[in-house]
mmCIF file of C-alpha atoms (C1' of nucleotides) in Angstrom:
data_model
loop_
_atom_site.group_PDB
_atom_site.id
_atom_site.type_symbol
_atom_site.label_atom_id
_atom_site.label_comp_id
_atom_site.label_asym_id
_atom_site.label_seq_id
_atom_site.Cartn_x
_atom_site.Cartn_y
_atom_site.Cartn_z
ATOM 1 C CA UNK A 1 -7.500 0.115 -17.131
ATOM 2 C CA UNK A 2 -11.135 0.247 -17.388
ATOM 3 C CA UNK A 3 -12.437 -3.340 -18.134
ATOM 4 C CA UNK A 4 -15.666 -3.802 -19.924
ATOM 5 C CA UNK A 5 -17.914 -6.393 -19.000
ATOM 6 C CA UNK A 6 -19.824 -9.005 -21.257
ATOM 7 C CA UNK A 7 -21.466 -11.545 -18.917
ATOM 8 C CA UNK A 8 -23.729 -13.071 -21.331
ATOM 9 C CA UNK A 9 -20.313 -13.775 -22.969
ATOM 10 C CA UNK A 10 -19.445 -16.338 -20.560
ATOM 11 C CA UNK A 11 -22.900 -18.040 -19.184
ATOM 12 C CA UNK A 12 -22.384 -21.267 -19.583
ATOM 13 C CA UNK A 13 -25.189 -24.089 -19.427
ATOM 14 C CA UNK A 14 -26.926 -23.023 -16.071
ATOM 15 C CA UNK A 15 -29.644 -25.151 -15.259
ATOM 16 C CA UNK A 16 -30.409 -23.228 -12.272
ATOM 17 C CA UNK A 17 -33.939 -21.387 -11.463
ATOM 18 C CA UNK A 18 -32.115 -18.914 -8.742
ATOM 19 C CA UNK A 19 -29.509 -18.102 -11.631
ATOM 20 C CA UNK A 20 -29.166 -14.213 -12.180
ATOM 21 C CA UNK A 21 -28.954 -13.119 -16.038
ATOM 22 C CA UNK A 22 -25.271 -13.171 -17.050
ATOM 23 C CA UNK A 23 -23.979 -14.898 -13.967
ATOM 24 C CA UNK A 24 -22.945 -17.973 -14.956
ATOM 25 C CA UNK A 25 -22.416 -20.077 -11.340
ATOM 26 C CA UNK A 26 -25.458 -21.039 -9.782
ATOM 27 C CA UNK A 27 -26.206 -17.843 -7.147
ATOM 28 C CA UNK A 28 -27.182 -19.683 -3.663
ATOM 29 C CA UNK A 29 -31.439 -19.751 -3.247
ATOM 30 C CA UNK A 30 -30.913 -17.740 -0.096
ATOM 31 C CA UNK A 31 -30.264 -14.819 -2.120
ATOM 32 C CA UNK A 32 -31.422 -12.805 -4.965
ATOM 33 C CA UNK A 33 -29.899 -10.177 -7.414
ATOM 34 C CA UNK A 34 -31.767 -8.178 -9.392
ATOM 35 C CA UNK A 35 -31.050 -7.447 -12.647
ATOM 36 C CA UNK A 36 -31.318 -3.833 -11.664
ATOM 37 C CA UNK A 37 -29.299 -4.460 -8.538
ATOM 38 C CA UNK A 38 -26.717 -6.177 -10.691
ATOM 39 C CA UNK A 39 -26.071 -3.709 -13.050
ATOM 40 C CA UNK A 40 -25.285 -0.860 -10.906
ATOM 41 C CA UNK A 41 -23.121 -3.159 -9.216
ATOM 42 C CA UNK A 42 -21.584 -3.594 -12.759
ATOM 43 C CA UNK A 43 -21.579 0.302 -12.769
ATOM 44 C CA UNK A 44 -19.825 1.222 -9.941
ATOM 45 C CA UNK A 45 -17.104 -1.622 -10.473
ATOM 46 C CA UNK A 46 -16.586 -0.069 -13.558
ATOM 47 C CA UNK A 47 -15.884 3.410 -11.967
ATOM 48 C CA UNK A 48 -12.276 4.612 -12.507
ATOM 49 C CA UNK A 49 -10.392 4.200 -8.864
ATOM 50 C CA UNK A 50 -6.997 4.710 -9.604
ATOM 51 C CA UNK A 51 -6.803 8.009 -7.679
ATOM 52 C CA UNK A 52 -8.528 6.666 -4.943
ATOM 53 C CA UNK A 53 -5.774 3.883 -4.741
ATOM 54 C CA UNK A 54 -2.885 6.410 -5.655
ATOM 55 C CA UNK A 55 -4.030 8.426 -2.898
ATOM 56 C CA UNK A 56 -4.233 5.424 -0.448
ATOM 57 C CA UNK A 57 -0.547 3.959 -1.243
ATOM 58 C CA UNK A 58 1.035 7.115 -0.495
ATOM 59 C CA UNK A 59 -0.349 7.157 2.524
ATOM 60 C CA UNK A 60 -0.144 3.520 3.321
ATOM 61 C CA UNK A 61 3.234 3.793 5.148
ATOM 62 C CA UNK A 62 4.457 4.227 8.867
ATOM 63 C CA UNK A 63 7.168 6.416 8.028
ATOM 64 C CA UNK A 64 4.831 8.346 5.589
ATOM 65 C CA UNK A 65 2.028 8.661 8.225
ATOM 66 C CA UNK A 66 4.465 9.961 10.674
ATOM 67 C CA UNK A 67 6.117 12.527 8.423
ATOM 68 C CA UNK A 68 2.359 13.819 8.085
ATOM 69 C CA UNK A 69 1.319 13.946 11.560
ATOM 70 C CA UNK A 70 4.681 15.989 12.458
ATOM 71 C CA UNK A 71 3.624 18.383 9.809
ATOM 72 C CA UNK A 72 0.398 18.666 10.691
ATOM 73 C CA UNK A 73 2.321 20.215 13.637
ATOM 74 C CA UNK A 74 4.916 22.506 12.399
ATOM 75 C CA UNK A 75 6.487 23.141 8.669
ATOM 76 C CA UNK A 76 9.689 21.489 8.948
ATOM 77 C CA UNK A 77 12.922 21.177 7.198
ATOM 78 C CA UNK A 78 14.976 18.017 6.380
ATOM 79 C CA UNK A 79 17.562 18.113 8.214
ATOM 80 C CA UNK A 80 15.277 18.554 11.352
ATOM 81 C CA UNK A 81 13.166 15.517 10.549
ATOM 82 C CA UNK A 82 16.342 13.404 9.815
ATOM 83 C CA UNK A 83 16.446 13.505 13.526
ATOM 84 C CA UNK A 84 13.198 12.985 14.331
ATOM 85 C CA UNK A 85 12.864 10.075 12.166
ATOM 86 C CA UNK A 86 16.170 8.930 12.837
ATOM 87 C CA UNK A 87 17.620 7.980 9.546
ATOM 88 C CA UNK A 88 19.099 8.557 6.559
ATOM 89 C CA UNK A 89 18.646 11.553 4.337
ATOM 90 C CA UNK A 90 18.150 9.360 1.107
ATOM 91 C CA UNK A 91 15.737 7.031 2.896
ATOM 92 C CA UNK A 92 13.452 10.277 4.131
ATOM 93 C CA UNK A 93 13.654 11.828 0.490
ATOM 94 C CA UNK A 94 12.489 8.922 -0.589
ATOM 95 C CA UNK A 95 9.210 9.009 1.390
ATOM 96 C CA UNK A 96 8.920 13.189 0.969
ATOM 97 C CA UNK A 97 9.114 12.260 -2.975
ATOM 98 C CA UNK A 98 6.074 9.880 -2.023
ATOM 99 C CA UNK A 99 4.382 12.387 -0.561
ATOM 100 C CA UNK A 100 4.996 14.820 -2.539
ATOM 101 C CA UNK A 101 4.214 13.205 -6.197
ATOM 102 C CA UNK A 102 0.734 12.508 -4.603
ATOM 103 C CA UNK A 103 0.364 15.966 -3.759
ATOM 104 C CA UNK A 104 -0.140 15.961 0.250
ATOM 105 C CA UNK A 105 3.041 17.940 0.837
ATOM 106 C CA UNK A 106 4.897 20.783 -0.952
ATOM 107 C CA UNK A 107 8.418 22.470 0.257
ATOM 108 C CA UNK A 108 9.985 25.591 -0.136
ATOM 109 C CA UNK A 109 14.041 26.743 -0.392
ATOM 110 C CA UNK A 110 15.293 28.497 1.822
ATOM 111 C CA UNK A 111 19.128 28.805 0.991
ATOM 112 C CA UNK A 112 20.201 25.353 1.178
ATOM 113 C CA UNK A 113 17.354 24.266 2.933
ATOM 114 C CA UNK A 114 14.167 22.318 2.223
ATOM 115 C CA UNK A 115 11.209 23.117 4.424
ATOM 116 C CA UNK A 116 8.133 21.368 3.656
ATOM 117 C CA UNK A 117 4.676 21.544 4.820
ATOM 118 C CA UNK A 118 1.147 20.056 4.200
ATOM 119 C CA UNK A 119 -0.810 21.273 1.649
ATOM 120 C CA UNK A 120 -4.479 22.143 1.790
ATOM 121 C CA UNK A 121 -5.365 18.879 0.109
ATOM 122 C CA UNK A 122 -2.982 16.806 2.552
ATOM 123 C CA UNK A 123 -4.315 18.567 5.174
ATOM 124 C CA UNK A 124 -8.373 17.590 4.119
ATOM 125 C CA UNK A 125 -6.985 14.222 3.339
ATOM 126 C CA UNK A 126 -5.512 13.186 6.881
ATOM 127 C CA UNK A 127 -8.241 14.540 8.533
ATOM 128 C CA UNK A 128 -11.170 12.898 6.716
ATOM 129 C CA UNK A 129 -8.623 9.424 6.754
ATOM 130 C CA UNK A 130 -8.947 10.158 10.824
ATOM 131 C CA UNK A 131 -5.011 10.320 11.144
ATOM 132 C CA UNK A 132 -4.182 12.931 13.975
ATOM 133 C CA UNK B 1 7.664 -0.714 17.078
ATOM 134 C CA UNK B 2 7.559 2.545 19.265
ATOM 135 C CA UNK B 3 10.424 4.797 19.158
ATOM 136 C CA UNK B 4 12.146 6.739 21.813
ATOM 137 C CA UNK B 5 14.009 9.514 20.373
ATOM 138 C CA UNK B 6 17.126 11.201 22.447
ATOM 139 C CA UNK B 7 17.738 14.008 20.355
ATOM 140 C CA UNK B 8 20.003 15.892 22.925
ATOM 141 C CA UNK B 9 22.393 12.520 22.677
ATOM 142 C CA UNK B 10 23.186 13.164 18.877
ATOM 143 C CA UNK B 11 23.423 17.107 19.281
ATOM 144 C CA UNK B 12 27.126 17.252 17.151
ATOM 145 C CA UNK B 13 29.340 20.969 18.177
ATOM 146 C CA UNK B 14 26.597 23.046 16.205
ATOM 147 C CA UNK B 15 27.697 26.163 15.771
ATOM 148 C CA UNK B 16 24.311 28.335 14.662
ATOM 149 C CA UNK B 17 23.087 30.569 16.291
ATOM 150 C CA UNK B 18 19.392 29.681 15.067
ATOM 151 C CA UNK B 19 20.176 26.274 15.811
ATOM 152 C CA UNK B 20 16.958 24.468 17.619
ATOM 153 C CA UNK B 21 18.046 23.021 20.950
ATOM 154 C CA UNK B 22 18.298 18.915 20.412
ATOM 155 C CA UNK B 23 18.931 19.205 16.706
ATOM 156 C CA UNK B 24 21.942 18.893 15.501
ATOM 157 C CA UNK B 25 21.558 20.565 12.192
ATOM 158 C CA UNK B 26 21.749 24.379 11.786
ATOM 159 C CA UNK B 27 17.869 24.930 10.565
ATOM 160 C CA UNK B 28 17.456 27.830 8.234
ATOM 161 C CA UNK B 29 17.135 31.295 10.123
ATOM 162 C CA UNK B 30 13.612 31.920 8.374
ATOM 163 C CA UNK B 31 11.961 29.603 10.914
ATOM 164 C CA UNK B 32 12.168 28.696 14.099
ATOM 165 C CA UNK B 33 10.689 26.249 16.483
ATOM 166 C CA UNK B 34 9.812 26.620 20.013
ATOM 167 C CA UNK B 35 11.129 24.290 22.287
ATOM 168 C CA UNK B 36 7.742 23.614 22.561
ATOM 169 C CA UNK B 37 6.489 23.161 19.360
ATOM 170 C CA UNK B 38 9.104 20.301 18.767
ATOM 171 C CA UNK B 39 8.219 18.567 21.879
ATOM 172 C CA UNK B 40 4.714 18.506 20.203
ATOM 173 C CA UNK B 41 5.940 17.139 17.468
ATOM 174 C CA UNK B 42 8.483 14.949 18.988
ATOM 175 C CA UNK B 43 4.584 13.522 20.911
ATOM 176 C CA UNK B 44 2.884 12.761 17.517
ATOM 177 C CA UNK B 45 5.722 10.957 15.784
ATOM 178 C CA UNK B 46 5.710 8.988 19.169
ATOM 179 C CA UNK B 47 2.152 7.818 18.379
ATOM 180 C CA UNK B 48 1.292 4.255 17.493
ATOM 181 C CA UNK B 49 0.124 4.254 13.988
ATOM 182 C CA UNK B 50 0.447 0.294 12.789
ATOM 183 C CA UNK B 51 -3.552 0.001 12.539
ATOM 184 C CA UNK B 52 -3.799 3.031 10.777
ATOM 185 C CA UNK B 53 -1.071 1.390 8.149
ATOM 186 C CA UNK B 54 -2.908 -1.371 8.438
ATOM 187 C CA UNK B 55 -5.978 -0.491 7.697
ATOM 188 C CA UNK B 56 -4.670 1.966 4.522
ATOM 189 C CA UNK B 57 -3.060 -0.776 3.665
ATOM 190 C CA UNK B 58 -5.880 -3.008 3.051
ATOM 191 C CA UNK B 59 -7.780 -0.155 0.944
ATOM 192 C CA UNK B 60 -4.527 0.604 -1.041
ATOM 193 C CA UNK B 61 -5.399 -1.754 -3.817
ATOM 194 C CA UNK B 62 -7.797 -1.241 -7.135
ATOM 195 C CA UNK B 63 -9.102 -4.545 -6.809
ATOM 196 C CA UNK B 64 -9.705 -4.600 -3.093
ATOM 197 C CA UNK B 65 -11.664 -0.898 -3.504
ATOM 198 C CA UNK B 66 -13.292 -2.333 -6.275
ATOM 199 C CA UNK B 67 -14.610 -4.948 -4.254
ATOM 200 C CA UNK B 68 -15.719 -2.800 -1.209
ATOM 201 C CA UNK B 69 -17.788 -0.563 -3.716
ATOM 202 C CA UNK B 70 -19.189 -3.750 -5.037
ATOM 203 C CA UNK B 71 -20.351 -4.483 -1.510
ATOM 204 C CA UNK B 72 -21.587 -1.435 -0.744
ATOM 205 C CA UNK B 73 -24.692 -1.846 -3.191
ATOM 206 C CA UNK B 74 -25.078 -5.901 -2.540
ATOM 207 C CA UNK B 75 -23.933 -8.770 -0.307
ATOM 208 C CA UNK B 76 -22.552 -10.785 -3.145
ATOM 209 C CA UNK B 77 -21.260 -14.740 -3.559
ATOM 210 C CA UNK B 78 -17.473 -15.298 -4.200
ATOM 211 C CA UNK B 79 -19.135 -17.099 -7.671
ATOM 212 C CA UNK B 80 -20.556 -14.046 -8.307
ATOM 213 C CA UNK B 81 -17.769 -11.430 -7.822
ATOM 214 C CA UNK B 82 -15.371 -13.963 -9.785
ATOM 215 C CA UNK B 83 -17.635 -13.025 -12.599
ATOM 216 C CA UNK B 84 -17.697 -9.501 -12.284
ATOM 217 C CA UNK B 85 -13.961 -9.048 -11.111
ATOM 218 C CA UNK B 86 -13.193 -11.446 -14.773
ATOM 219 C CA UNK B 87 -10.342 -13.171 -12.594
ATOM 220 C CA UNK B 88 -9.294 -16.308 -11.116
ATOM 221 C CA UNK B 89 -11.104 -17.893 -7.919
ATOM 222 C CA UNK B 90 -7.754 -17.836 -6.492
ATOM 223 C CA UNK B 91 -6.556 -14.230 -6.731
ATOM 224 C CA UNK B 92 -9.917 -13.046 -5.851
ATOM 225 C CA UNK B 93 -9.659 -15.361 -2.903
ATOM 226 C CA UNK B 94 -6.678 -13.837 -2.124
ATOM 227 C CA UNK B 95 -7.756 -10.163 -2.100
ATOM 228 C CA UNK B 96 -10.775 -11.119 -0.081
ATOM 229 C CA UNK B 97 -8.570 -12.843 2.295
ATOM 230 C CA UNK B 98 -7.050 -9.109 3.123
ATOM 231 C CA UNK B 99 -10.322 -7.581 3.439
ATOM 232 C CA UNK B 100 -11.273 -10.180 5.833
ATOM 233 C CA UNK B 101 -8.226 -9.690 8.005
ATOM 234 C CA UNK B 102 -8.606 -6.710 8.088
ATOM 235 C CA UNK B 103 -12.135 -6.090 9.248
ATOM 236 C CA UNK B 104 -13.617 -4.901 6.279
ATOM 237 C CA UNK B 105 -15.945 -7.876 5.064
ATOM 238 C CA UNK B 106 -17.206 -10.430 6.221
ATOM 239 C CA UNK B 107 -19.048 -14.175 4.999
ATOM 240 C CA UNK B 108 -22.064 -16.302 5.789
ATOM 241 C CA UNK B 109 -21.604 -19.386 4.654
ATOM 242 C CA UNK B 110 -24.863 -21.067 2.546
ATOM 243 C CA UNK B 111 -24.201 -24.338 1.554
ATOM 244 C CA UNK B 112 -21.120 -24.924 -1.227
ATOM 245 C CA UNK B 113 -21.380 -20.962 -1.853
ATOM 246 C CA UNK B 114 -20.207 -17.987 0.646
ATOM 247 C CA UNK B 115 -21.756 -14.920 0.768
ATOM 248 C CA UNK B 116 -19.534 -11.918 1.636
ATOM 249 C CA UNK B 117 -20.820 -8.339 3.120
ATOM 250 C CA UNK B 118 -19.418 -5.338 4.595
ATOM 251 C CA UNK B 119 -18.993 -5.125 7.748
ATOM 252 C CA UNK B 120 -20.098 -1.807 9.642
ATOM 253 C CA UNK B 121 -16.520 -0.731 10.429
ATOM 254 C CA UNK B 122 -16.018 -1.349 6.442
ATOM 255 C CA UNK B 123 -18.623 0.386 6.050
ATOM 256 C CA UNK B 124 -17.273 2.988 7.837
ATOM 257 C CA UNK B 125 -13.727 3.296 6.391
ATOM 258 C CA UNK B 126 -15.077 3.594 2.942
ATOM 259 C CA UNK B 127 -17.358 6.402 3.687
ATOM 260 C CA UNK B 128 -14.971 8.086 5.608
ATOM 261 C CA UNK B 129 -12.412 7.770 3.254
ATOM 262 C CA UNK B 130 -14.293 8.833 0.546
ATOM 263 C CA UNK B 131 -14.253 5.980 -1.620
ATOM 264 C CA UNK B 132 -18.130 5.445 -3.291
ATOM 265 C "C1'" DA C 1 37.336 29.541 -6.664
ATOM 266 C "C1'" DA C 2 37.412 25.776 -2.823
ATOM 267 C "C1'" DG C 3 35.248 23.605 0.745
ATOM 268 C "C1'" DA C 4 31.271 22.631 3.551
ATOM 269 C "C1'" DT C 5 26.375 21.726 4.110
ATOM 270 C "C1'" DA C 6 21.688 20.103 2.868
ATOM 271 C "C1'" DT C 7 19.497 17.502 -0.022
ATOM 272 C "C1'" DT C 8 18.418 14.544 -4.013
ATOM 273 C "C1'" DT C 9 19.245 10.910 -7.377
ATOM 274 C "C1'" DA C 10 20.726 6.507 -9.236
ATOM 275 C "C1'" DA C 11 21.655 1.789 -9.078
ATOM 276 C "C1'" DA C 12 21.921 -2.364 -6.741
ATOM 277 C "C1'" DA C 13 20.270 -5.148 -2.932
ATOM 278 C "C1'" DT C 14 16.533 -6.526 -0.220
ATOM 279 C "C1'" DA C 15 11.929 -7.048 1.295
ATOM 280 C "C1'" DT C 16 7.062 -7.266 0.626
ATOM 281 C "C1'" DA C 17 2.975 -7.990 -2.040
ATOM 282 C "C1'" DT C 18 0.554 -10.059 -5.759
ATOM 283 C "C1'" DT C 19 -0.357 -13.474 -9.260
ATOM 284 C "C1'" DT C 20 -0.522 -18.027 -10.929
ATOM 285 C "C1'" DG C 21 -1.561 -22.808 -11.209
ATOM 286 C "C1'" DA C 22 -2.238 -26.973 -8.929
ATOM 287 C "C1'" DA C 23 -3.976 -29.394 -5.203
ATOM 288 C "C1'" DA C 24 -6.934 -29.601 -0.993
ATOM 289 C "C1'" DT C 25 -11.428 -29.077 1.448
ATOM 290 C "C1'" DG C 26 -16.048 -29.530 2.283
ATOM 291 C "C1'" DA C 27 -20.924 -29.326 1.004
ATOM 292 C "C1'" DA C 28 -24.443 -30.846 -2.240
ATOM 293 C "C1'" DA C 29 -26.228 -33.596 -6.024
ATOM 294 C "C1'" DA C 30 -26.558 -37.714 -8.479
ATOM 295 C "C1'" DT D 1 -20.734 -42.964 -2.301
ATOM 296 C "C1'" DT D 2 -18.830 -41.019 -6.212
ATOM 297 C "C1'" DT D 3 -18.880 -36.876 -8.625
ATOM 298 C "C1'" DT D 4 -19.463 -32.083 -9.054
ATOM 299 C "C1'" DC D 5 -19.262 -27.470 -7.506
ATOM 300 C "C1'" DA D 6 -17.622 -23.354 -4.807
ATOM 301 C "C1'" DT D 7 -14.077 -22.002 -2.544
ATOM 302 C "C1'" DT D 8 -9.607 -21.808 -0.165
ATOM 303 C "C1'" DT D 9 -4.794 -22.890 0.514
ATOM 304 C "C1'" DC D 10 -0.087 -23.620 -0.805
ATOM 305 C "C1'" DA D 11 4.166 -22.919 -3.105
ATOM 306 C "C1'" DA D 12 6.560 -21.049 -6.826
ATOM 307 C "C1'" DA D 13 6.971 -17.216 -10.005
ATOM 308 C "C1'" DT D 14 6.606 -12.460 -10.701
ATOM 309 C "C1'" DA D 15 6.064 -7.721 -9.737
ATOM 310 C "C1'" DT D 16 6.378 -3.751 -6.842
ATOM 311 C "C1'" DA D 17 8.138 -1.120 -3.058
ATOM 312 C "C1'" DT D 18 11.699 0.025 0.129
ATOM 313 C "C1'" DT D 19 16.373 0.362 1.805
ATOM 314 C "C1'" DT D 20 21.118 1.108 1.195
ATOM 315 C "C1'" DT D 21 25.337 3.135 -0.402
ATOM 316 C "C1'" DA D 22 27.640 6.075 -3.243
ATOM 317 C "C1'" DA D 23 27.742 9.769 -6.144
ATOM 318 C "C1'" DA D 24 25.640 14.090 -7.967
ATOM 319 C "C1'" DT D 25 23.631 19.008 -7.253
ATOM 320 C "C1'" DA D 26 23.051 23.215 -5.605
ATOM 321 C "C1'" DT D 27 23.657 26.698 -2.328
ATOM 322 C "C1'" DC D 28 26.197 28.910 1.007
ATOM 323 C "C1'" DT D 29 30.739 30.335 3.390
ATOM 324 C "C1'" DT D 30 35.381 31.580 3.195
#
DNA sequence: AAGATATTTAAAATATATTTGAAATGAAAA
DNA sequence: TTTTCATTTCAAATATATTTTAAATATCTT
């Protein structure tokens, strides 16, 4: 997933003064980029951000957001947020397997019950995301 | 979009004695939850949380983050970013599109070329959410 | 053991999001 | 004023995510 870049690769025939090195379109006058400027640009493109996206899909959800905020409140088992969600069982594991794969929410059996709760990293995630 | 949930409607002939009142199912005798405590609950599922989807939504995406972080060092032209994302005006177009819409970014236009920056709530989200 | 309950899993159906490629737009240069 | 350039828009193709329904598990109760 991590893509290299090799501008100088691809500059074409630029005739333009206000050209930056390795860009190959003519950058509008109004602006500048500095070499220096461009390669950390470069360098923090190139930064892995597949957890940071991970993270952000499994949270990216209405019915996942509100499964979080009723945790937030109170550990609670499935059968009890079948009713609070009102809907299936499948559809709801479904979303807990979500949440749960991307580590914001654990469960524990109890007999034939599943009673999940946030974990610590949920938890610091939700709040720093400003869901409450 | 907003739910109104009736709980006491569904409650089937529930036998258990640890059974919460309003839920139907018989929830494991290890817990219980106040009367209270679910009403609580019941209040935070209530909540409206479509611009919070929304805006997770827009973040949810490696190219979209790697644009943001792209931002966040420079105010960059779409001729520019094409480069440095190696894609297609179109698709980039696209994913800037979202960003837009949602708040994120924003252009100035400069002749042919347009010049897109973060805007101070984008600024915002990404700090908050952690994403450098 | 047999039946009931709580929950998950699997597969198909549906919905949503993204990518692609071609055409459209609008400003600047020739 | 024709051409070129930077960019967007559109529609079709593709990919991904979600919902649905039925069946599978596992634990308890009898």
């Amino acid at each position: 997933m991590v893509q290299v870049f090799d501008l100088k690769a691809k500059v074409k025939n630029s005739r333009s003064a206000s050209c930056s090195p390795g860009i190959p379109c003519k950058i509008p006058p109004s602006y500048e980029i500095s070499p220096e400027t461009l390669e950390t640009v470069k360098e923090v493109m190139d930064e892995d951000v597949s957890d940071t996206v991970a993270g952000l899909k499994a949270l990216a959800d209405p019915m996942r957001v509100r499964i979080l905020k009723a945790l937030r409140i109170a550990d609670l088992c499935v059968c009890v947020l079948v009713e609070l969600m009102d809907c299936e069982y499948s559809k709801l594991s479904y979303h807990l397997g979500v949440l749960k794969k991307a580590g914001l929410i654990e469960c524990t059996q109890d007999g034939n019950f599943l009673i999940y709760h946030l974990t610590e990293f949920g938890e610091k995630k939700i709040t720093s995301f400003g869901i409450f």
